[in-house]
JSON list of C-alpha atoms in Angstrom, two decimals:
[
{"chain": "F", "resi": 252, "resn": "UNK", "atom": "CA", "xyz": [0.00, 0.00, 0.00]},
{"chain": "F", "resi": 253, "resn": "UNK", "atom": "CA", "xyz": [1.04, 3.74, -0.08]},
{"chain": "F", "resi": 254, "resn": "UNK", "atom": "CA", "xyz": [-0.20, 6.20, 2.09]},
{"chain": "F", "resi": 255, "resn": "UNK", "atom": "CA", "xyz": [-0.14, 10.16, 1.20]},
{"chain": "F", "resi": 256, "resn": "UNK", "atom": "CA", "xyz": [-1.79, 13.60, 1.95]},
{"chain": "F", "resi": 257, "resn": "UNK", "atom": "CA", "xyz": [-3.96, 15.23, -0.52]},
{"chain": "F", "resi": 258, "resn": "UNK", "atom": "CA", "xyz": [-4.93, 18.70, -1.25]},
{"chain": "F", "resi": 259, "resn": "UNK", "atom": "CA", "xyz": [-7.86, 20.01, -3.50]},
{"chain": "F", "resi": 260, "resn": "UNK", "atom": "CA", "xyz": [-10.61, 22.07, -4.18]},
{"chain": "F", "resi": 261, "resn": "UNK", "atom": "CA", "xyz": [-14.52, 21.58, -3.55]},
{"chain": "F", "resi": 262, "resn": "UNK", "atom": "CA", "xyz": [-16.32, 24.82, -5.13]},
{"chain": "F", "resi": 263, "resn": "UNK", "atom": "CA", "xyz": [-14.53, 27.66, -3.84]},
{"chain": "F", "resi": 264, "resn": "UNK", "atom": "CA", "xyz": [-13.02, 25.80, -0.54]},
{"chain": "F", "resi": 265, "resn": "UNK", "atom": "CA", "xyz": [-9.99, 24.23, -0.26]},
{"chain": "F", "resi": 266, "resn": "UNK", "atom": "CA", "xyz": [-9.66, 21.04, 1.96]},
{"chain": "F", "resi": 267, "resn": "UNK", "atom": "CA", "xyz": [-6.79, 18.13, 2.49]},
{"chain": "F", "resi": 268, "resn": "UNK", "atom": "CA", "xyz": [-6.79, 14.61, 3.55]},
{"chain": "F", "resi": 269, "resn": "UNK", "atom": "CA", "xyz": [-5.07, 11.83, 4.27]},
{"chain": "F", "resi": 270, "resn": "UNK", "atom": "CA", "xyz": [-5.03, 8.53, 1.59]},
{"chain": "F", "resi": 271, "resn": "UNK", "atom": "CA", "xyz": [-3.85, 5.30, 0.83]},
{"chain": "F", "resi": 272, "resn": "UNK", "atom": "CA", "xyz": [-4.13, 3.27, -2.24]},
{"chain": "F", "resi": 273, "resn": "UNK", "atom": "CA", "xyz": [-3.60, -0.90, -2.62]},
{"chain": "F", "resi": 274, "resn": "UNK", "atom": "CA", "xyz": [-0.61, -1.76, -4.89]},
{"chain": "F", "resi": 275, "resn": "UNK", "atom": "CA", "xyz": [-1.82, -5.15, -5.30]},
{"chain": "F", "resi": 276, "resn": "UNK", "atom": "CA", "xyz": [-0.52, -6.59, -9.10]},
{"chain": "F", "resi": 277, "resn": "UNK", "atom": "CA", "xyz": [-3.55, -8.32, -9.33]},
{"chain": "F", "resi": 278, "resn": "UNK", "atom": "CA", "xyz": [-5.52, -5.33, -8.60]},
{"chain": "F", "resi": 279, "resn": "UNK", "atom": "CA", "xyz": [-3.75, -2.67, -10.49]},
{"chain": "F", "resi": 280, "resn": "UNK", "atom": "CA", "xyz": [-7.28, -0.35, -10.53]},
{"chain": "F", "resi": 281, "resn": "UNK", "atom": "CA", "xyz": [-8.14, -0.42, -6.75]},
{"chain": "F", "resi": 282, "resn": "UNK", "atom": "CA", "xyz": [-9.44, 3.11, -5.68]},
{"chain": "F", "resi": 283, "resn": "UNK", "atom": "CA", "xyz": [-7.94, 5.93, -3.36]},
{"chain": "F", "resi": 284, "resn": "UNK", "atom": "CA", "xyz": [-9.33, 5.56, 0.00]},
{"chain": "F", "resi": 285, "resn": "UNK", "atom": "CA", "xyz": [-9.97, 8.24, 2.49]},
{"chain": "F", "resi": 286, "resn": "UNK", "atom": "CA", "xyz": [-8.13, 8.07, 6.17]},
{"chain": "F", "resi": 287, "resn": "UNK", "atom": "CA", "xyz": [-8.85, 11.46, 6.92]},
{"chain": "F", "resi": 288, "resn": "UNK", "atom": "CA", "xyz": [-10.26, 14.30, 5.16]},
{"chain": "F", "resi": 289, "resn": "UNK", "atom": "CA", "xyz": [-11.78, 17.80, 5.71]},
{"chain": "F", "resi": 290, "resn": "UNK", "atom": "CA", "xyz": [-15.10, 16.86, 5.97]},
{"chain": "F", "resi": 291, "resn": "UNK", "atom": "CA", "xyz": [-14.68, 14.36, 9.41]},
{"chain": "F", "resi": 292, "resn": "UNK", "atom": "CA", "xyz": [-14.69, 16.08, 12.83]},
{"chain": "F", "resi": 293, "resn": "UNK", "atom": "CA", "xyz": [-11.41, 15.71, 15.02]},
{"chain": "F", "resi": 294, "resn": "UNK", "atom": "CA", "xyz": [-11.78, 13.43, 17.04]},
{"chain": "F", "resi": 295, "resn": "UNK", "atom": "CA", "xyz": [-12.76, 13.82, 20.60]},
{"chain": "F", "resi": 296, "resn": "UNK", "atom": "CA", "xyz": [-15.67, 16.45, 20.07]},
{"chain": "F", "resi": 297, "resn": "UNK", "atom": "CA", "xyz": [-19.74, 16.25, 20.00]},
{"chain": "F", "resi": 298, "resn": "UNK", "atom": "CA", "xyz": [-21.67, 16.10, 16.87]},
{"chain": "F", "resi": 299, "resn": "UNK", "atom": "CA", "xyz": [-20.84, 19.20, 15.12]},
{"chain": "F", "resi": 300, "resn": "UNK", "atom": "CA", "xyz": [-17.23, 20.26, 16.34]},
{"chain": "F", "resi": 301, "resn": "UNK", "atom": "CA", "xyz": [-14.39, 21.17, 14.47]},
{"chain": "F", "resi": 302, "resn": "UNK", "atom": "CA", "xyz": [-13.22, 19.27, 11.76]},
{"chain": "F", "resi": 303, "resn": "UNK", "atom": "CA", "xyz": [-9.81, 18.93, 9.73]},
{"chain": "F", "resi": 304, "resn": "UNK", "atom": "CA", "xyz": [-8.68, 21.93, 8.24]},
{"chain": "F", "resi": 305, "resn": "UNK", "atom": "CA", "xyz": [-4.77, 20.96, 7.90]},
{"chain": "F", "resi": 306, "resn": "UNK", "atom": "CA", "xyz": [-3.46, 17.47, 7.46]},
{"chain": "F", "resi": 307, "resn": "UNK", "atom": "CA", "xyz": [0.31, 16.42, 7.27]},
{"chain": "F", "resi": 308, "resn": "UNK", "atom": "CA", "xyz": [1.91, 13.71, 5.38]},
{"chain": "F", "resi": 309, "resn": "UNK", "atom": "CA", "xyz": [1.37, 10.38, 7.26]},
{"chain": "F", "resi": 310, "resn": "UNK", "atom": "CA", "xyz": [3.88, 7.53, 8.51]},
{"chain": "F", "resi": 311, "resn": "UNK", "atom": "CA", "xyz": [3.14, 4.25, 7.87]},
{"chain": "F", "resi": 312, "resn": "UNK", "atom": "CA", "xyz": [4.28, 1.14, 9.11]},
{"chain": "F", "resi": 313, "resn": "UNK", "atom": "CA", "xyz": [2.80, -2.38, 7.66]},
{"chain": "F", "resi": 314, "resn": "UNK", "atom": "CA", "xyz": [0.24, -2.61, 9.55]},
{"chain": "F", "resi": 315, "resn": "UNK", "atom": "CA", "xyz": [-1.06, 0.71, 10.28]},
{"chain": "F", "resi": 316, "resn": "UNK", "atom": "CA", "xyz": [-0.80, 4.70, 9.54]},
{"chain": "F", "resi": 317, "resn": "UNK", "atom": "CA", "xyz": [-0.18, 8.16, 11.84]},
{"chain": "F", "resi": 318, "resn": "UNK", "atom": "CA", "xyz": [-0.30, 11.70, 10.53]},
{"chain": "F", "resi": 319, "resn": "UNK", "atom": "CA", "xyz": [-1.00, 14.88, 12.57]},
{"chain": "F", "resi": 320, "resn": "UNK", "atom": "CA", "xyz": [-4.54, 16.43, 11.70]},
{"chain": "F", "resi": 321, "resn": "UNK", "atom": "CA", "xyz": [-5.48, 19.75, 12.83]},
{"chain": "F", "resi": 322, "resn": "UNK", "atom": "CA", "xyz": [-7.85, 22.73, 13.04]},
{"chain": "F", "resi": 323, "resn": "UNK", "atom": "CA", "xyz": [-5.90, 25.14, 11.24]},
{"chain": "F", "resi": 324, "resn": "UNK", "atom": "CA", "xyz": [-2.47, 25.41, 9.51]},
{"chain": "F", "resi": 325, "resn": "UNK", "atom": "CA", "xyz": [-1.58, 29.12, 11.38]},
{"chain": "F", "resi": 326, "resn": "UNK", "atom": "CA", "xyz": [-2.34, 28.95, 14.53]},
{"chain": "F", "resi": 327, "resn": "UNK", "atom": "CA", "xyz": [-3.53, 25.56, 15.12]},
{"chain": "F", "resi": 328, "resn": "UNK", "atom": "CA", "xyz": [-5.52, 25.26, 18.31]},
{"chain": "F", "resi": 329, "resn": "UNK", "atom": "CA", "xyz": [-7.08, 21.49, 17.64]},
{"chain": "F", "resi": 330, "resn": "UNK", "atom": "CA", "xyz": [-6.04, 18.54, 16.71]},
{"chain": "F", "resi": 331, "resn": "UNK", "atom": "CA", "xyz": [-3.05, 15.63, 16.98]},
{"chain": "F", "resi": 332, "resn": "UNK", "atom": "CA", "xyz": [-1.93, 12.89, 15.95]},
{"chain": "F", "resi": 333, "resn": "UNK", "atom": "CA", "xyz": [-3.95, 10.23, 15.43]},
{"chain": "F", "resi": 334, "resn": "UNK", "atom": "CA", "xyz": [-3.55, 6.32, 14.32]},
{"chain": "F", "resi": 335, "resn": "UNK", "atom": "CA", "xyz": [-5.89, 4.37, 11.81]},
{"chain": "F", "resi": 336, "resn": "UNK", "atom": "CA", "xyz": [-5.34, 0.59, 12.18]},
{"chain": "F", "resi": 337, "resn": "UNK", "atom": "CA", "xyz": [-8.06, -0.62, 9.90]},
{"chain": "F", "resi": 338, "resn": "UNK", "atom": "CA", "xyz": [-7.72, -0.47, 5.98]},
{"chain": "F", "resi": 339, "resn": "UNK", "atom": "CA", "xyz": [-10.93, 0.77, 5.35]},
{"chain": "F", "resi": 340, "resn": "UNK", "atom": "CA", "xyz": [-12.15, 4.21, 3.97]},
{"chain": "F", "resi": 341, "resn": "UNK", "atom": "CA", "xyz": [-12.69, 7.03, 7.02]},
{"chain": "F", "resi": 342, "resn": "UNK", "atom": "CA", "xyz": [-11.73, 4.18, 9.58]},
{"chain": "F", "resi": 343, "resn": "UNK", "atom": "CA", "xyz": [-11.78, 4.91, 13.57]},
{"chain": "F", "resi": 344, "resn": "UNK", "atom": "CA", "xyz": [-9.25, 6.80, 14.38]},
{"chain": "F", "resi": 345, "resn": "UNK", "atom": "CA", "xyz": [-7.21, 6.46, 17.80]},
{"chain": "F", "resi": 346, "resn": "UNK", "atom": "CA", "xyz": [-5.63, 9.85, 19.65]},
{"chain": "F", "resi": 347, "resn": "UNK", "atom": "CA", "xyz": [-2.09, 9.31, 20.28]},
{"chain": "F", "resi": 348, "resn": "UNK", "atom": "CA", "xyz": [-0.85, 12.85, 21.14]},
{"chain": "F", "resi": 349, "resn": "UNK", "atom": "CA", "xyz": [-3.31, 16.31, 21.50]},
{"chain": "F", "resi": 350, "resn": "UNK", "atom": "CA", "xyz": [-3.38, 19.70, 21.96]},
{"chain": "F", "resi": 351, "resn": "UNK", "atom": "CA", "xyz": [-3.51, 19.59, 25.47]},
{"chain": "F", "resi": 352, "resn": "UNK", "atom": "CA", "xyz": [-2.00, 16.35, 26.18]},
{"chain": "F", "resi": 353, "resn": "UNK", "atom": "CA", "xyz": [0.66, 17.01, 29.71]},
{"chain": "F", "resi": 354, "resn": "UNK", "atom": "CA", "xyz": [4.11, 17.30, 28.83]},
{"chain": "F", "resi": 355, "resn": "UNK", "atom": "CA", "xyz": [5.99, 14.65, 30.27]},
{"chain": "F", "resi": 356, "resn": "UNK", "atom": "CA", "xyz": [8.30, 15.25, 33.25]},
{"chain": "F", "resi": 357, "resn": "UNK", "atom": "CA", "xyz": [6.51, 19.00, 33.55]},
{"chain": "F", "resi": 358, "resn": "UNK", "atom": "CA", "xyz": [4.79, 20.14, 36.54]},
{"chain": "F", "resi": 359, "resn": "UNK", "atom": "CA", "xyz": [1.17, 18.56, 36.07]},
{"chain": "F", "resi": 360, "resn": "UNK", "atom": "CA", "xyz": [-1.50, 21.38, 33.85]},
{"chain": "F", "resi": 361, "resn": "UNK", "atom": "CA", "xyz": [1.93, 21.77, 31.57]},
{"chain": "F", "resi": 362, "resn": "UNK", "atom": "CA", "xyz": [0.58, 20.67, 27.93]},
{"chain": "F", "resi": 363, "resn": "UNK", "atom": "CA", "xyz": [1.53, 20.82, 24.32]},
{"chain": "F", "resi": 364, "resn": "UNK", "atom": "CA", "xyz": [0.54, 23.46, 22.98]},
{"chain": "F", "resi": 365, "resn": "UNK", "atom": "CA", "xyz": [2.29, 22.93, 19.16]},
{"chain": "F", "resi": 366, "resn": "UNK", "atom": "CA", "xyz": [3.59, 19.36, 17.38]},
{"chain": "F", "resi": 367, "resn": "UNK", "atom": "CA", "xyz": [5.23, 19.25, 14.54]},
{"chain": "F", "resi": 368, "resn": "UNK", "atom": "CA", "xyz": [4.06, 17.87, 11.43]},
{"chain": "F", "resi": 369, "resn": "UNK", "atom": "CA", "xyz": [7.10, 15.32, 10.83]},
{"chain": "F", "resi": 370, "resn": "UNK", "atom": "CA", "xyz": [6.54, 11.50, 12.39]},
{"chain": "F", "resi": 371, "resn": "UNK", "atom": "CA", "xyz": [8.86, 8.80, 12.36]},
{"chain": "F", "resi": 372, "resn": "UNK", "atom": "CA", "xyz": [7.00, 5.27, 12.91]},
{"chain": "F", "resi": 373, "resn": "UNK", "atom": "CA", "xyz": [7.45, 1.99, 13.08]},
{"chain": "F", "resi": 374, "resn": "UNK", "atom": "CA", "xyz": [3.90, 0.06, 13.93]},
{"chain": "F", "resi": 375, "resn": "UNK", "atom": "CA", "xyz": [4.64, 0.47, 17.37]},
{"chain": "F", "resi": 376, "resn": "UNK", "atom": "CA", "xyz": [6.73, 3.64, 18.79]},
{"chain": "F", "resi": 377, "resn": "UNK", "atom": "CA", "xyz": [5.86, 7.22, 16.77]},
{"chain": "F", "resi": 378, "resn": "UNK", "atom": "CA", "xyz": [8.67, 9.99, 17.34]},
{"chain": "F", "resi": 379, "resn": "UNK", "atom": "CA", "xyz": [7.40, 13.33, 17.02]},
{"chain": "F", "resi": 380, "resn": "UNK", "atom": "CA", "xyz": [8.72, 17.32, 17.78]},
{"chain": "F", "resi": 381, "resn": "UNK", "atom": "CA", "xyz": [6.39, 19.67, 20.11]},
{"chain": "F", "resi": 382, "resn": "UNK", "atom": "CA", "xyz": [6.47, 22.64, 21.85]},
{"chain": "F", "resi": 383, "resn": "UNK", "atom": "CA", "xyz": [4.86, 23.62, 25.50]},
{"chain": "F", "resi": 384, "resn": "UNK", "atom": "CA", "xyz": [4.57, 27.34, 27.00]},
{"chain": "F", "resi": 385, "resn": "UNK", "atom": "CA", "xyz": [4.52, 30.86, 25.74]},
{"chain": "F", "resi": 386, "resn": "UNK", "atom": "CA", "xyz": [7.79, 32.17, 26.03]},
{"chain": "F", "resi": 387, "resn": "UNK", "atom": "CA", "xyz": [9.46, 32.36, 22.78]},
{"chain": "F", "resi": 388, "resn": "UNK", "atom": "CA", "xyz": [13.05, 33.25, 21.52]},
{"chain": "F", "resi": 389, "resn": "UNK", "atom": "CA", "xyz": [14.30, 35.57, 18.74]},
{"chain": "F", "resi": 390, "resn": "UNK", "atom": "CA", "xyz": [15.84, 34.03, 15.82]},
{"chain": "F", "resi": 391, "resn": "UNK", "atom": "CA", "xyz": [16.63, 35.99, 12.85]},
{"chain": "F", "resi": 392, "resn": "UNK", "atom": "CA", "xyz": [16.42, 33.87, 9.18]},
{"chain": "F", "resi": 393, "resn": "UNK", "atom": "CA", "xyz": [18.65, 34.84, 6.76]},
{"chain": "F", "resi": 394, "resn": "UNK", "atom": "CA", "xyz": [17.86, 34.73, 3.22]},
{"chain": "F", "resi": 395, "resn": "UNK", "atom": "CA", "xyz": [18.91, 31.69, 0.79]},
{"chain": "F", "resi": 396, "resn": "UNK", "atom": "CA", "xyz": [21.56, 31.30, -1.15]},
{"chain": "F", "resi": 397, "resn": "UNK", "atom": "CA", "xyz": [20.28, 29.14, -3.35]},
{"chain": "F", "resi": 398, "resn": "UNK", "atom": "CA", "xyz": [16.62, 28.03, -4.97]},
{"chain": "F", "resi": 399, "resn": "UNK", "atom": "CA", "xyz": [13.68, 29.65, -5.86]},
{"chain": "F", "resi": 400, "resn": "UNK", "atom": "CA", "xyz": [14.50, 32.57, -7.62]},
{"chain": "F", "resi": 401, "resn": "UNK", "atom": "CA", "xyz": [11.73, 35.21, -7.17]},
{"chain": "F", "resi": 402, "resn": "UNK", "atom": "CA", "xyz": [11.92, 33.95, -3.64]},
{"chain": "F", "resi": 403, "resn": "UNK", "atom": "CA", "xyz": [15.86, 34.48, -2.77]},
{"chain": "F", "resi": 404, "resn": "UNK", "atom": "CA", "xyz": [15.01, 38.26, -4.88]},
{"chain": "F", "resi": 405, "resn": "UNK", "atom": "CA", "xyz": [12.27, 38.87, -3.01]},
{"chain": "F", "resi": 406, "resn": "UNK", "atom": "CA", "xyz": [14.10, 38.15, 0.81]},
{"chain": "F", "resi": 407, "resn": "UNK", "atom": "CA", "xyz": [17.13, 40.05, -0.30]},
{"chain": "F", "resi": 408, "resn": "UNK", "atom": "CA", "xyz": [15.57, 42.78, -1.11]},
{"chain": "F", "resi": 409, "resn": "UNK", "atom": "CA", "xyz": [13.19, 43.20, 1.73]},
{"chain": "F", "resi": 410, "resn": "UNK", "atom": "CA", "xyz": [15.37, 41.76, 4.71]},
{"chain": "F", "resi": 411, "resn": "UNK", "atom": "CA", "xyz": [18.94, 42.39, 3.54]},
{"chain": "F", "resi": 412, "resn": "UNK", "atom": "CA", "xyz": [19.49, 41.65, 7.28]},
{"chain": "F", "resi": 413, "resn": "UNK", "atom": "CA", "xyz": [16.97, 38.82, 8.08]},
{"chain": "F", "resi": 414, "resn": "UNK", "atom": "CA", "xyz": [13.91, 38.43, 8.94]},
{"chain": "F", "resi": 415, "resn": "UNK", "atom": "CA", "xyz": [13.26, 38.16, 12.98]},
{"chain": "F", "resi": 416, "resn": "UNK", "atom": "CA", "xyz": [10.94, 35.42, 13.70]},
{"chain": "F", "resi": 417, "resn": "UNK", "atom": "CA", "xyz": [9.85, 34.00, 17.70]},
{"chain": "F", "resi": 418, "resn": "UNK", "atom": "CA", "xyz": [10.31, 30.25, 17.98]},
{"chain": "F", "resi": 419, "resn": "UNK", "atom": "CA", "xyz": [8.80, 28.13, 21.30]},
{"chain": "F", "resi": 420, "resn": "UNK", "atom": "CA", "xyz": [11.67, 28.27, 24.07]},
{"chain": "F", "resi": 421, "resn": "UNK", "atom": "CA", "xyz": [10.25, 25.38, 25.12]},
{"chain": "F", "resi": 422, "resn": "UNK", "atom": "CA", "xyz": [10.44, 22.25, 22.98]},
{"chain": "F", "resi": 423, "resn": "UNK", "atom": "CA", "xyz": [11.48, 18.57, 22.38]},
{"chain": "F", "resi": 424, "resn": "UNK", "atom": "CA", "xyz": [11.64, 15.45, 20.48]},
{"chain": "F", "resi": 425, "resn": "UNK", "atom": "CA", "xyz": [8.62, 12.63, 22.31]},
{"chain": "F", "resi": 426, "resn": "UNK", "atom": "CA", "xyz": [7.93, 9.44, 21.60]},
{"chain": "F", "resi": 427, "resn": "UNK", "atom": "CA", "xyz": [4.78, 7.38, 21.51]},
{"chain": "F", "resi": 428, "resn": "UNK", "atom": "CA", "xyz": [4.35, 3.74, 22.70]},
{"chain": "F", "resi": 429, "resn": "UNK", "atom": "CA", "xyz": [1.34, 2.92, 21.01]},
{"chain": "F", "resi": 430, "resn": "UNK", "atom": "CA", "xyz": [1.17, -0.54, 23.14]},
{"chain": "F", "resi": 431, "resn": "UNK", "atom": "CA", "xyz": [2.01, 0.67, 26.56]},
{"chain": "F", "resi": 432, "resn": "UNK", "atom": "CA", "xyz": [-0.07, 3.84, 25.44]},
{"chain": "F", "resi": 433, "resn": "UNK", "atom": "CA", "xyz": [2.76, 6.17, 27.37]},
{"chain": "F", "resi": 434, "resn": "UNK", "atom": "CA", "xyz": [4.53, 9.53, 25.88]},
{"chain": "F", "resi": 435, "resn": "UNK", "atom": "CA", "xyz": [8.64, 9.46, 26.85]},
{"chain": "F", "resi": 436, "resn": "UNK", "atom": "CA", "xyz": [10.75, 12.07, 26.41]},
{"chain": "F", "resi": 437, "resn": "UNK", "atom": "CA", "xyz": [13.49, 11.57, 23.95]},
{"chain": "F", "resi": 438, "resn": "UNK", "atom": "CA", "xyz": [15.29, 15.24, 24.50]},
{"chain": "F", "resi": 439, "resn": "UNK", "atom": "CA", "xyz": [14.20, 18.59, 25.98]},
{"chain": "F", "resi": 440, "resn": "UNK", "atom": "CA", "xyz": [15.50, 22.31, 25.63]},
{"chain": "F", "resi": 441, "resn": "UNK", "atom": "CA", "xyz": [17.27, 23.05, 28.76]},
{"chain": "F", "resi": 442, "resn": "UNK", "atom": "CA", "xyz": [20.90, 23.29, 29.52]},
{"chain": "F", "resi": 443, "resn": "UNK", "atom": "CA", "xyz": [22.25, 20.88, 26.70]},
{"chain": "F", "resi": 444, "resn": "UNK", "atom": "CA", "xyz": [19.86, 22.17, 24.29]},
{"chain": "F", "resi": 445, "resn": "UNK", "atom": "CA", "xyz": [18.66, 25.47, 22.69]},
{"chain": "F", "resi": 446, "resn": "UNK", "atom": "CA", "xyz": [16.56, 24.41, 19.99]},
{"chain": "F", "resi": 447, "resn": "UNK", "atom": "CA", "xyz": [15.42, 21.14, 17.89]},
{"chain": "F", "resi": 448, "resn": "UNK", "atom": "CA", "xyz": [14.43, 22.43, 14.39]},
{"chain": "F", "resi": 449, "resn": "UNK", "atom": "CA", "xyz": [16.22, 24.62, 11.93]},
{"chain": "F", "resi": 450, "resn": "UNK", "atom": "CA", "xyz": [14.31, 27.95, 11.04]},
{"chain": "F", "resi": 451, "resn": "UNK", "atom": "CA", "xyz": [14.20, 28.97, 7.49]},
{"chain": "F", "resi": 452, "resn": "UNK", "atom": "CA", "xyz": [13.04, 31.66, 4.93]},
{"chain": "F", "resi": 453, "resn": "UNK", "atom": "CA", "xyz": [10.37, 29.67, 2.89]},
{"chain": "F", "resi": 454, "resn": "UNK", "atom": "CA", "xyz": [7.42, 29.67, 1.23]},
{"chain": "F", "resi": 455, "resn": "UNK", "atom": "CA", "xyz": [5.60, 31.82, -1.74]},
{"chain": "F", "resi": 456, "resn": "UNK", "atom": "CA", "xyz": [6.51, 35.73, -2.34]},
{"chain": "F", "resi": 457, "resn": "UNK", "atom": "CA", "xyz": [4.09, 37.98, -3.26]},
{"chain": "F", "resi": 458, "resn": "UNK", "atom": "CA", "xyz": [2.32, 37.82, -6.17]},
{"chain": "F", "resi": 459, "resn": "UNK", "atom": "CA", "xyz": [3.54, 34.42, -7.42]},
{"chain": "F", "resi": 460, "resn": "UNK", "atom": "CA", "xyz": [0.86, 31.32, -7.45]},
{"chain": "F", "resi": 461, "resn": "UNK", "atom": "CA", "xyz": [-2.25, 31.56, -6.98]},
{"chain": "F", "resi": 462, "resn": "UNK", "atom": "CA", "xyz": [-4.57, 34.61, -6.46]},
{"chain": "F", "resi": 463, "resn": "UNK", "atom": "CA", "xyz": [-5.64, 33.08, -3.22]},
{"chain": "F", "resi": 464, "resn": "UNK", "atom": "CA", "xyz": [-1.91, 31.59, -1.95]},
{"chain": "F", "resi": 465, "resn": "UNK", "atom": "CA", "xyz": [0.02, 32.79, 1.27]},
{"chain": "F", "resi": 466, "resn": "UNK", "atom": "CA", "xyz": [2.91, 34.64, 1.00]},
{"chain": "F", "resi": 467, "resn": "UNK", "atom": "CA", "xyz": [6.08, 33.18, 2.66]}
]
């Protein structure tokens, strides 16, 4: 099987979703079938709650899939990541992590308040980046050297001198024992370390895509 996120349209609204497809030679036609989409309600809430307005690309192992589903792309308030263990179309879906979930080895009412979109997996133990409190730290980006052109144009000439964004001082790399159903902590910020993920200048300048596309 393969296992992938999704964007498209539907009218004027854009959604995303979560996929997988059978690779079966002997059934070389078998449809696309939906994990997770925009139209199903994170789980967790009453009839008529929030549903998925951001989806990342999944892990997979050979058994079973995680991805990290949430309200919104900028600022996410909702969401997690979740497992499907049935190969079905819209199967249950099991929280793993949440918005809200404690932070381990905090003082008890600390929770996550931001996990990354990247997931390593293996069927049993998921590996994932998050972020806890609201103090932040100053990081300035500094434009690329290399790649998208109008981009690299674009930063140089607006931040010759960077571009100052806040990042969580708070943050570490967790991992999920899906059996034992218990969140360890892998590494934390602290006094060995000052920060997990490495900040860039990305995205889409002005003007280029889309009429409805972010900027960077």
């Amino acid at each position: 099987k393969v296992v992938f996120k999704g964007n498209y349209t539907d009218g004027d609204l854009k959604k995303t979703g979560v996929y997988f497809r059978g690779l079966d030679p002997l059934k070389p036609t078998r449809k696309v079938n939906v994990i997770a989409n925009s139209n199903r309600l994170i789980p967790g809430q009453p009839a008529g709650g929030v549903k998925f307005g951001s989806t990342a690309p999944p892990s997979a192992s050979d058994k079973d899939v995680v991805f990290l589903g949430l309200d919104n792309e900028q600022p996410p308030t909702l969401g997690g990541i979740y497992r499907s263990v049935d190969w079905t179309s819209n199967p249950k879906l099991k929280t793993l992590v949440k918005f809200g979930s404690q932070v381990p080895g905090e003082p008890s009412g600390t929770t996550f308040n931001s996990i990354g979109e990247v997931l390593s997996y293996d069927g049993r133990f998921v590996s994932f980046w998050a972020a806890w409190g609201a103090e932040t730290m100053a990081v300035t980006l500094q434009c690329p050297e290399e790649g998208n052109e109008k981009l690299v144009e674009f930063c140089k000439t607006t931040y010759p001198n960077g571009y100052v964004v806040q990042v969580p001082v708070h943050q570490g790399i967790f991992v999920r024992d899906t059996e034992l159903k218990k969140t360890r902590v892998a590494a934390k910020t602290g006094s060995q370390y000052s920060d997990f993920l490495y900040w860039v200048f990305s995205g889409r300048p002005p003007g280029v895509g889309d009429a409805d596309s972010e900027d960077f």
